[in-house]
Short mmCIF file of C-alpha atoms and ligand atoms in Angstrom, two decimals:
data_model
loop_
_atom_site.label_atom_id
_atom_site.label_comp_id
_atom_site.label_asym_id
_atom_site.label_seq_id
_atom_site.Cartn_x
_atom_site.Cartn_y
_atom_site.Cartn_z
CA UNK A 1 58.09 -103.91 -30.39
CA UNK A 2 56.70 -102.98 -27.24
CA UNK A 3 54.38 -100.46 -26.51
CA UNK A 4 56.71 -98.29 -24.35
CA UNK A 5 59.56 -98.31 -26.77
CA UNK A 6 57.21 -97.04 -29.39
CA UNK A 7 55.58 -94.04 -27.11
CA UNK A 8 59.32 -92.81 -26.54
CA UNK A 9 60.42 -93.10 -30.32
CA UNK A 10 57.05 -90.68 -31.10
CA UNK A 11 57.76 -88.22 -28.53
CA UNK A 12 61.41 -87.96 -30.25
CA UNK A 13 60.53 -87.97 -34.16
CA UNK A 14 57.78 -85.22 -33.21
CA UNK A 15 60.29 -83.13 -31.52
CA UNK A 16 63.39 -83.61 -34.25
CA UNK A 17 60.09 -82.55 -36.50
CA UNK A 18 58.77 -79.85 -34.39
CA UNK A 19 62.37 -78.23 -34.13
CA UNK A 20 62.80 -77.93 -38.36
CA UNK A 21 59.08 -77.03 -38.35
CA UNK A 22 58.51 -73.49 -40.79
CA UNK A 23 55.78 -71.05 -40.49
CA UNK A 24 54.44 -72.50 -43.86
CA UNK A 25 50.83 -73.30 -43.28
CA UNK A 26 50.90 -76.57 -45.00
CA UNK A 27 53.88 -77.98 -43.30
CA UNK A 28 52.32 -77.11 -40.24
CA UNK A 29 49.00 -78.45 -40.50
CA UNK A 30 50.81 -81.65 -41.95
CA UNK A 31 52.74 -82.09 -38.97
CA UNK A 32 49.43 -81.36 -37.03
CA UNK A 33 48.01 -84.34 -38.89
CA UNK A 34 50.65 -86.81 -38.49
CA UNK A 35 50.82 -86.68 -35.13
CA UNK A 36 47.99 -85.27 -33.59
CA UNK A 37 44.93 -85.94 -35.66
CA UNK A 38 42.35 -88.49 -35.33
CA UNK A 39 44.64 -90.95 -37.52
CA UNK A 40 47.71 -89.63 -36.58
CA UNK A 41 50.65 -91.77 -34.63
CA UNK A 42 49.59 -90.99 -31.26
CA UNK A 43 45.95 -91.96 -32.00
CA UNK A 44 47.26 -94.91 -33.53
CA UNK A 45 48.97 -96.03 -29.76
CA UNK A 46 45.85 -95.39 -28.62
CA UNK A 47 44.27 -98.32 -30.49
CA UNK A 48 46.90 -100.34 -30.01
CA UNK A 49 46.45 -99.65 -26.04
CA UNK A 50 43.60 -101.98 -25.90
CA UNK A 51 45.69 -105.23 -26.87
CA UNK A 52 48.71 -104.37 -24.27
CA UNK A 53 48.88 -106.60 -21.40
CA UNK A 54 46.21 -105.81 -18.50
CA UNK A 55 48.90 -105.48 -15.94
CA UNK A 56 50.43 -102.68 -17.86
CA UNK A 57 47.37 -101.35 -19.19
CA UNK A 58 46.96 -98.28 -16.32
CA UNK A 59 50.75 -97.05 -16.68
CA UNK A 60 51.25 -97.15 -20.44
CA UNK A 61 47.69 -95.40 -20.58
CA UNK A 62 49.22 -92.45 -18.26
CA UNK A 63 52.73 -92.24 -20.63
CA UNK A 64 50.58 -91.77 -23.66
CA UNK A 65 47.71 -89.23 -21.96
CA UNK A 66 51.57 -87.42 -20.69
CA UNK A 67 52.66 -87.83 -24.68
CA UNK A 68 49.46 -86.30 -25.69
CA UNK A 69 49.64 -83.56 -23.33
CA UNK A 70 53.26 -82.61 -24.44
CA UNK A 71 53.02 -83.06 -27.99
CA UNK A 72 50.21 -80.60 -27.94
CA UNK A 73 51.45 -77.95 -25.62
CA UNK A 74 55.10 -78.04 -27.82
CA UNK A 75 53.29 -77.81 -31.11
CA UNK A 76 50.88 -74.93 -30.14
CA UNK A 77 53.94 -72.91 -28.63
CA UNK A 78 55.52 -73.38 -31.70
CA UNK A 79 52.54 -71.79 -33.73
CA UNK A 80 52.15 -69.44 -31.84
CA UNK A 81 55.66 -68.30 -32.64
CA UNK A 82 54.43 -68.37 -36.11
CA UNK A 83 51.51 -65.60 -35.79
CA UNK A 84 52.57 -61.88 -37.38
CA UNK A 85 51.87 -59.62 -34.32
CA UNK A 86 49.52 -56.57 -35.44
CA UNK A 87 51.48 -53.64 -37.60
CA UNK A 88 53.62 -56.44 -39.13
CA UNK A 89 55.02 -55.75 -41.97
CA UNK A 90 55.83 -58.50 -43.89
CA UNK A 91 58.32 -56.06 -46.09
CA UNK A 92 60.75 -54.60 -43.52
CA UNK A 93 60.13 -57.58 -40.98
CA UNK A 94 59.43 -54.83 -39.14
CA UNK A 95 56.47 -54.48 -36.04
CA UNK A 96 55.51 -50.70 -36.08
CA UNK A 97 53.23 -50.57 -33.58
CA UNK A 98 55.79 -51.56 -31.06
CA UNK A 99 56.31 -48.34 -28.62
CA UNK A 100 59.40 -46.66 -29.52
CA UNK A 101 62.77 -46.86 -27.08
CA UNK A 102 62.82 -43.44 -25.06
CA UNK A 103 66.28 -41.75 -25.34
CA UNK A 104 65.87 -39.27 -21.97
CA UNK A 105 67.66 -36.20 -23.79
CA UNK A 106 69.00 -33.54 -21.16
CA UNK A 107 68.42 -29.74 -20.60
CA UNK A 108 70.38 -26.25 -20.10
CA UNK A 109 70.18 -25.57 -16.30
CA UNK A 110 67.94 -22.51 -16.11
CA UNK A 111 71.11 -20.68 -14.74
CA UNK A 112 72.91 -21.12 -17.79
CA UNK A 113 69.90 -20.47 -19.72
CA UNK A 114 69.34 -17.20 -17.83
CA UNK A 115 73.49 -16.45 -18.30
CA UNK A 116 73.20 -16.63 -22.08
CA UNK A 117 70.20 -14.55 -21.91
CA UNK A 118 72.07 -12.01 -20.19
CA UNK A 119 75.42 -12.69 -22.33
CA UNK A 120 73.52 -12.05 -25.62
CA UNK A 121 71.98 -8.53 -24.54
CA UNK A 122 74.91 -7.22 -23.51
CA UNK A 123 77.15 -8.78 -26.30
CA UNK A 124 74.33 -7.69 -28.70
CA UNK A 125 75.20 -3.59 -27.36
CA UNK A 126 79.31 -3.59 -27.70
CA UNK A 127 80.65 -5.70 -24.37
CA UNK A 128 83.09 -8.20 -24.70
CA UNK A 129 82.90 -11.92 -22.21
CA UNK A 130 85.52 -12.31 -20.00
CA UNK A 131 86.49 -14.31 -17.04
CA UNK A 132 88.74 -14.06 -13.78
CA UNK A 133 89.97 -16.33 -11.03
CA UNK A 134 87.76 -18.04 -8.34
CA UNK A 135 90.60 -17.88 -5.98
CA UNK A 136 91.76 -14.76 -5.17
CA UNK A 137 94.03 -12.48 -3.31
CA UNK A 138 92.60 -10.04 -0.55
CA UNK A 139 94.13 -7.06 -2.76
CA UNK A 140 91.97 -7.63 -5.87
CA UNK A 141 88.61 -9.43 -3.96
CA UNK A 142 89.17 -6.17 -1.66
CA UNK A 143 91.68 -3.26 -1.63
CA UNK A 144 91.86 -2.25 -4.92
CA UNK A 145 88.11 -2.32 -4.97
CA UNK A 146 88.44 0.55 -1.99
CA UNK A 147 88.02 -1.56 0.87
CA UNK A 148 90.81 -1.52 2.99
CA UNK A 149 91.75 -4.23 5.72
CA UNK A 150 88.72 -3.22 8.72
CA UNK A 151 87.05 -1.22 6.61
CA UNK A 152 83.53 -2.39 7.70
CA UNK A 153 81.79 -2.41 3.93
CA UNK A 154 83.85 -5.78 4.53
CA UNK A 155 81.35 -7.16 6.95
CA UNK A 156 78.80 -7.20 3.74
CA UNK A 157 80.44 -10.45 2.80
CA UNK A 158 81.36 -13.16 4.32
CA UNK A 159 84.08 -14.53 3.41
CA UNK A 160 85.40 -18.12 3.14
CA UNK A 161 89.57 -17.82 3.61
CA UNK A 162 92.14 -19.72 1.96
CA UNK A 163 94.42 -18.24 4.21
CA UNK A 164 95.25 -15.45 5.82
CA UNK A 165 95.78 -13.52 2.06
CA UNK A 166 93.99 -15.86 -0.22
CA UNK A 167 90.05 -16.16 -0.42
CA UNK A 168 87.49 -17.44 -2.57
CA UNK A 169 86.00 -14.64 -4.25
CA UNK A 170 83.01 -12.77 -2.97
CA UNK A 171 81.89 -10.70 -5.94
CA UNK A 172 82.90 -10.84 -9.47
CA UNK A 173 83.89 -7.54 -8.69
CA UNK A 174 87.72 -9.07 -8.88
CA UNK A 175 87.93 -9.44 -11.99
CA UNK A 176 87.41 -5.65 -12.63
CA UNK A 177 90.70 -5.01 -11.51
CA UNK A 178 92.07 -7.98 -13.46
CA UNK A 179 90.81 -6.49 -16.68
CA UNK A 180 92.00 -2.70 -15.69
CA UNK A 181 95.74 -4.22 -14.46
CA UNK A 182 95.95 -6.08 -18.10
CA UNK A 183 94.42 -3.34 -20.64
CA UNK A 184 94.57 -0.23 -21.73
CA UNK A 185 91.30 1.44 -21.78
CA UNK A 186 89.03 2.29 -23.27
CA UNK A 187 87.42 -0.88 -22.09
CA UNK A 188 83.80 -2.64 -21.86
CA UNK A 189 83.15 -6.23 -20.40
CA UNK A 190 80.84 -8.46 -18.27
CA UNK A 191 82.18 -11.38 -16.38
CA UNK A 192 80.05 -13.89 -15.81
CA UNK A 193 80.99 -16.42 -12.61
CA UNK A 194 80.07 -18.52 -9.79
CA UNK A 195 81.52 -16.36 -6.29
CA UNK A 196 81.23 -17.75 -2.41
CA UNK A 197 79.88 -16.63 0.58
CA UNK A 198 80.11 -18.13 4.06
CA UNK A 199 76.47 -17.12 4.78
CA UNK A 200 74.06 -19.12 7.02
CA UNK A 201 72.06 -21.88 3.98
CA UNK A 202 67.84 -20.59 3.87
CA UNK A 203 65.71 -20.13 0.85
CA UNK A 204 67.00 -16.95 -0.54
CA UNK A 205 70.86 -17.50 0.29
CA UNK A 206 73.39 -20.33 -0.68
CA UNK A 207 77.40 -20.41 0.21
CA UNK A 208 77.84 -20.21 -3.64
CA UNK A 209 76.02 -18.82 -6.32
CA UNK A 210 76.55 -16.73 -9.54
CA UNK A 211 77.07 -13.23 -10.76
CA UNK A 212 77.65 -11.30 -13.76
CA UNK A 213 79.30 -8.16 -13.41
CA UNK A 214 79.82 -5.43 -15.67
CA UNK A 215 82.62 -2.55 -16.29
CA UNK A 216 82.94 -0.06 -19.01
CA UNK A 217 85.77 2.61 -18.72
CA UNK A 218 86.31 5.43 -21.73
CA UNK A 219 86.60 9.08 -21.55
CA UNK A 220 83.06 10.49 -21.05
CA UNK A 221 80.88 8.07 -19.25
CA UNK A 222 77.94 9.26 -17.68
CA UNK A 223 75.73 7.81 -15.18
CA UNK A 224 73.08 8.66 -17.05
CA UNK A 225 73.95 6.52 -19.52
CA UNK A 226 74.18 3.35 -17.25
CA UNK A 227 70.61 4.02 -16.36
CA UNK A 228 69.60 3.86 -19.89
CA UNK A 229 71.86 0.98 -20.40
CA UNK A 230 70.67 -0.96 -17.53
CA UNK A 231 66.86 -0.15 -18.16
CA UNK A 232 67.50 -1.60 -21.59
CA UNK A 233 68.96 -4.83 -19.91
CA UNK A 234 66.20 -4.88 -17.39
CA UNK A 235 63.52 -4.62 -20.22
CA UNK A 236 65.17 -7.11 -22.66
CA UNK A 237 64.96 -9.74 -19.50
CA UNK A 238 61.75 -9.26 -17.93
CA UNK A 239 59.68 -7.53 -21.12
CA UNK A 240 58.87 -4.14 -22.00
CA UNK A 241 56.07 -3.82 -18.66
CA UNK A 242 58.67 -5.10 -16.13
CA UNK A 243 58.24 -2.00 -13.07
CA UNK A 244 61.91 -0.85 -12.52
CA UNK A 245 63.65 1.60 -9.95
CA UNK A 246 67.07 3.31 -9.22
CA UNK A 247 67.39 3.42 -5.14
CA UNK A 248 70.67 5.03 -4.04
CA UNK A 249 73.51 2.85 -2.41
CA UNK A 250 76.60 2.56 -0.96
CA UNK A 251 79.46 0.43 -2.76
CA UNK A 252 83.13 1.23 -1.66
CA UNK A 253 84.24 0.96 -5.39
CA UNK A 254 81.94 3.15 -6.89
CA UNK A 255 80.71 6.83 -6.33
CA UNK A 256 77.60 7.67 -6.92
CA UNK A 257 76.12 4.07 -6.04
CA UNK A 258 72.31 2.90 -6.86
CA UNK A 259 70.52 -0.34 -6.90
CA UNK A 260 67.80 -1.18 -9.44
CA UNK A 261 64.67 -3.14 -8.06
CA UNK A 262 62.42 -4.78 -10.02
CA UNK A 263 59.09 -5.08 -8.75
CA UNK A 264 57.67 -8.46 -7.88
CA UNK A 265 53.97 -9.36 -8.62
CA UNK A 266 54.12 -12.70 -6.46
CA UNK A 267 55.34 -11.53 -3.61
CA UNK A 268 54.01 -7.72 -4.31
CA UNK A 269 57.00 -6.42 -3.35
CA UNK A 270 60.03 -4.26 -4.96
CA UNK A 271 63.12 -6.80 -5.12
CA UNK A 272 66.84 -5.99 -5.54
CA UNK A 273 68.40 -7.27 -8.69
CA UNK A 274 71.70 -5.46 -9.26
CA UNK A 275 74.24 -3.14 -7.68
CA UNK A 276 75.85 -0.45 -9.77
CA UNK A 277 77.31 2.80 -10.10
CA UNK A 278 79.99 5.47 -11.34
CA UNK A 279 83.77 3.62 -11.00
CA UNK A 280 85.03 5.54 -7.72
CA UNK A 281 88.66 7.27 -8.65
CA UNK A 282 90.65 5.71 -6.00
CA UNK A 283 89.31 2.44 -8.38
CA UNK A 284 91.30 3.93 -11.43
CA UNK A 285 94.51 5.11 -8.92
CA UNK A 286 94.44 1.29 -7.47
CA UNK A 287 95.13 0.02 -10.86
CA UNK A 288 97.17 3.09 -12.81
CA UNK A 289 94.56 4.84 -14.57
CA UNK A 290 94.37 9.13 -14.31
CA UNK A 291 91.27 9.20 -12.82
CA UNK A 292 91.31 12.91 -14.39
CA UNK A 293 91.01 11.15 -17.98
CA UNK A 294 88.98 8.36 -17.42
CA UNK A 295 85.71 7.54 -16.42
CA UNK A 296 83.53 4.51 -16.19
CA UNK A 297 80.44 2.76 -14.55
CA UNK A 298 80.47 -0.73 -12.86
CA UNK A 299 77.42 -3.32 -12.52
CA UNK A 300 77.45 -6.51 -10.97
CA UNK A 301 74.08 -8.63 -10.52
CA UNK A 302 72.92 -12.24 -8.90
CA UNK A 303 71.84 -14.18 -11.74
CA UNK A 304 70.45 -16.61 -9.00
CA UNK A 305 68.34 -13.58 -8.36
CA UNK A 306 67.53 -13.07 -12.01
CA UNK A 307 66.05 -16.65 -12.47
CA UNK A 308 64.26 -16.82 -9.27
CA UNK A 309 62.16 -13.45 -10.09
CA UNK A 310 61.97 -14.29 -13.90
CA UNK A 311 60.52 -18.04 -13.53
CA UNK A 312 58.95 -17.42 -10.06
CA UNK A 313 61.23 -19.82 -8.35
CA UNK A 314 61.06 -19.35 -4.64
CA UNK A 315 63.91 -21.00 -3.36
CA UNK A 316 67.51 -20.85 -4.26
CA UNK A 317 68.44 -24.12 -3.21
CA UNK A 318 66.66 -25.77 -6.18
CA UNK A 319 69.52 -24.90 -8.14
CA UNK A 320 72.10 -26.80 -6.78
CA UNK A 321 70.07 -30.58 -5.82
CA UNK A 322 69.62 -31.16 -9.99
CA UNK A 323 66.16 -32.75 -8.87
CA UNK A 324 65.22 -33.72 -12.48
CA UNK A 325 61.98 -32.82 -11.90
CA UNK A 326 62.71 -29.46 -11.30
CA UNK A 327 65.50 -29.31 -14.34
CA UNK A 328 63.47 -30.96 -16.77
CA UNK A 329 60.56 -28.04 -16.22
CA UNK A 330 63.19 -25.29 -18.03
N1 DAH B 1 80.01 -6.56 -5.92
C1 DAH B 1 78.69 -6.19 -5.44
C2 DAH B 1 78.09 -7.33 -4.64
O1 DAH B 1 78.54 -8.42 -4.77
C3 DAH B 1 77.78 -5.89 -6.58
C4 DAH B 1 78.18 -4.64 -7.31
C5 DAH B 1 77.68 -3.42 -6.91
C6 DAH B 1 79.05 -4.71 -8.34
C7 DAH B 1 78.01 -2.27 -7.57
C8 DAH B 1 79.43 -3.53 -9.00
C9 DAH B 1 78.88 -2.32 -8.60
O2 DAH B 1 80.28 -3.52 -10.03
O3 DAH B 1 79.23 -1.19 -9.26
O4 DAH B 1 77.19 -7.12 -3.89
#
């Protein structure tokens, strides 16, 4: 048989051995030894090299250095299959010093965590949750809240129309009049939800953001007793050291009117947080309640507001790009 034939027939019974080759050390160093070692077949073409025909001498001597070669690089690919990486166990089959797979798990926006903040103290003192329409008419966004058509407290929102009747709402303030038309008092809510505002975009304004506003009607309500309740609030938020003021204020739908402030150590100034005040009577007429029975006090606050002074965020856009970088920091 020629020396050709017999190069080709090697490089075929090492490979149909190769493939059914185990990790079991003696089976591979057998298989090592029948082919490549210094008495295995390959060496054994070698000797038989030097009786081939001169003429064919240099090219069967280059298909048996190329057999060499590719016997070699097969077999030590294969063994290297064989070797346990480190923190093998042998048990489990397991590698446990592989790195784990990450599963990315998401957040709470710091809105809503803020929101349930604010939901829990105020659930935690007797108020109910409810919740009222986005899109409203101008009679419960505005009349029935005391501003009449041109009145100018008006031109302290601006307003994105529907049409000429319909708006998205401004305040949460709506919904007080939703809860007054469908109950009988006594009565004692927030309303958390998202209102517009067709303002000009900067870092302290945004066409939509969030408030949660707050109504309690019964028969003797004092202002007095908002204070204390909205202290309380304040304190629960910001901690017992939080610097807090009343400042009076003008609201259409309420009579007296304040604003509490909050004072800000970055910026080392006093910042508004909420609007609030004794429910006006022409509130309670708007909606059938004797304002000579009943009396309440009304609240409504930015909880954009809330967060930014509370986590020291110092622009109100950040709330609305979901940058993860900025979500996953809450
Ligand atoms: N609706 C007011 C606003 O959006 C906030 C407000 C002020 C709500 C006083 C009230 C209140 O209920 O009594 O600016």
């Amino acid at each position: 048989m020629n020396l050709q034939k017999k190069i080709e027939e090697v490089r075929i019974s090492f490979r149909t051995a190769l493939d059914s080759l185990t990790s079991d050390n003696d089976a591979v160093e057998e298989l090592r030894s029948k082919y490549l070692g210094r008495k295995g077949e390959i060496a054994s073409l070698f000797s038989k090299l030097v009786t081939a025909d001169p003429e064919e001498k240099p090219l069967l001597g280059k298909a048996l250095n190329q057999l060499k070669n590719d016997c070699l690089v097969s077999f030590e690919k294969k063994v290297r299959g064989f070797e346990k990486p480190v923190g093998y166990s042998a048990s489990s089959g397991m590698d446990y010093t592989l790195p784990g797979i990450h599963f990315p798990v998401g957040s709470l926006h710091p809105l809503q965590q803020i929101l349930d903040e604010i939901k829990d103290v105020f659930t935690s003192i007797g108020f109910s949750i409810a919740y009222g329409p986005e899109i409203d008419d101008d009679f419960h966004n505005f009349q029935a809240l005391n501003i009449p058509k041109h009145h100018p407290a008006r031109d302290m929102q601006d307003t994105f129309f529907i049409d000429k009747n319909i708006v998205l709402r401004t305040h949460t303030s709506n919904v007080q009049i939703h809860l007054m038309e469908n109950n009988n008092p006594p009565l004692r809510y927030i309303v958390p939800g998202r209102v517009y505002r067709n303002e000009a975009i900067s870092f302290k304004s945004y066409c939509l953001f969030h408030q949660v506003e707050g109504l309690y009607v019964d028969k003797h309500v004092s202002f007095s007793e908002m204070k204390g309740t909205l202290e309380y609030f304040v304190k629960r938020i910001f901690g017992r050291d939080v610097k807090i003021r009343f400042r009076p204020s003008y609201f259409p739908f309420t009579e007296p009117s304040a604003e509490v402030d909050i004072w800000d150590e970055k910026r080392d100034q006093w910042m508004e947080i909420l609007g609030c005040g004794s429910v006006d009577p022409a509130v309670f007429e708007n909606v059938g309640y004797d304002p000579e029975i009943w009396q309440g006090y009304a609240f409504g606050m930015g909880i954009e507001r809330i967060a930014m002074l509370k986590y020291k965020i110092s622009d109100i856009r950040h709330f609305y790009q979901n940058d993860v970088r900025f979500l996953s920091q809450f």
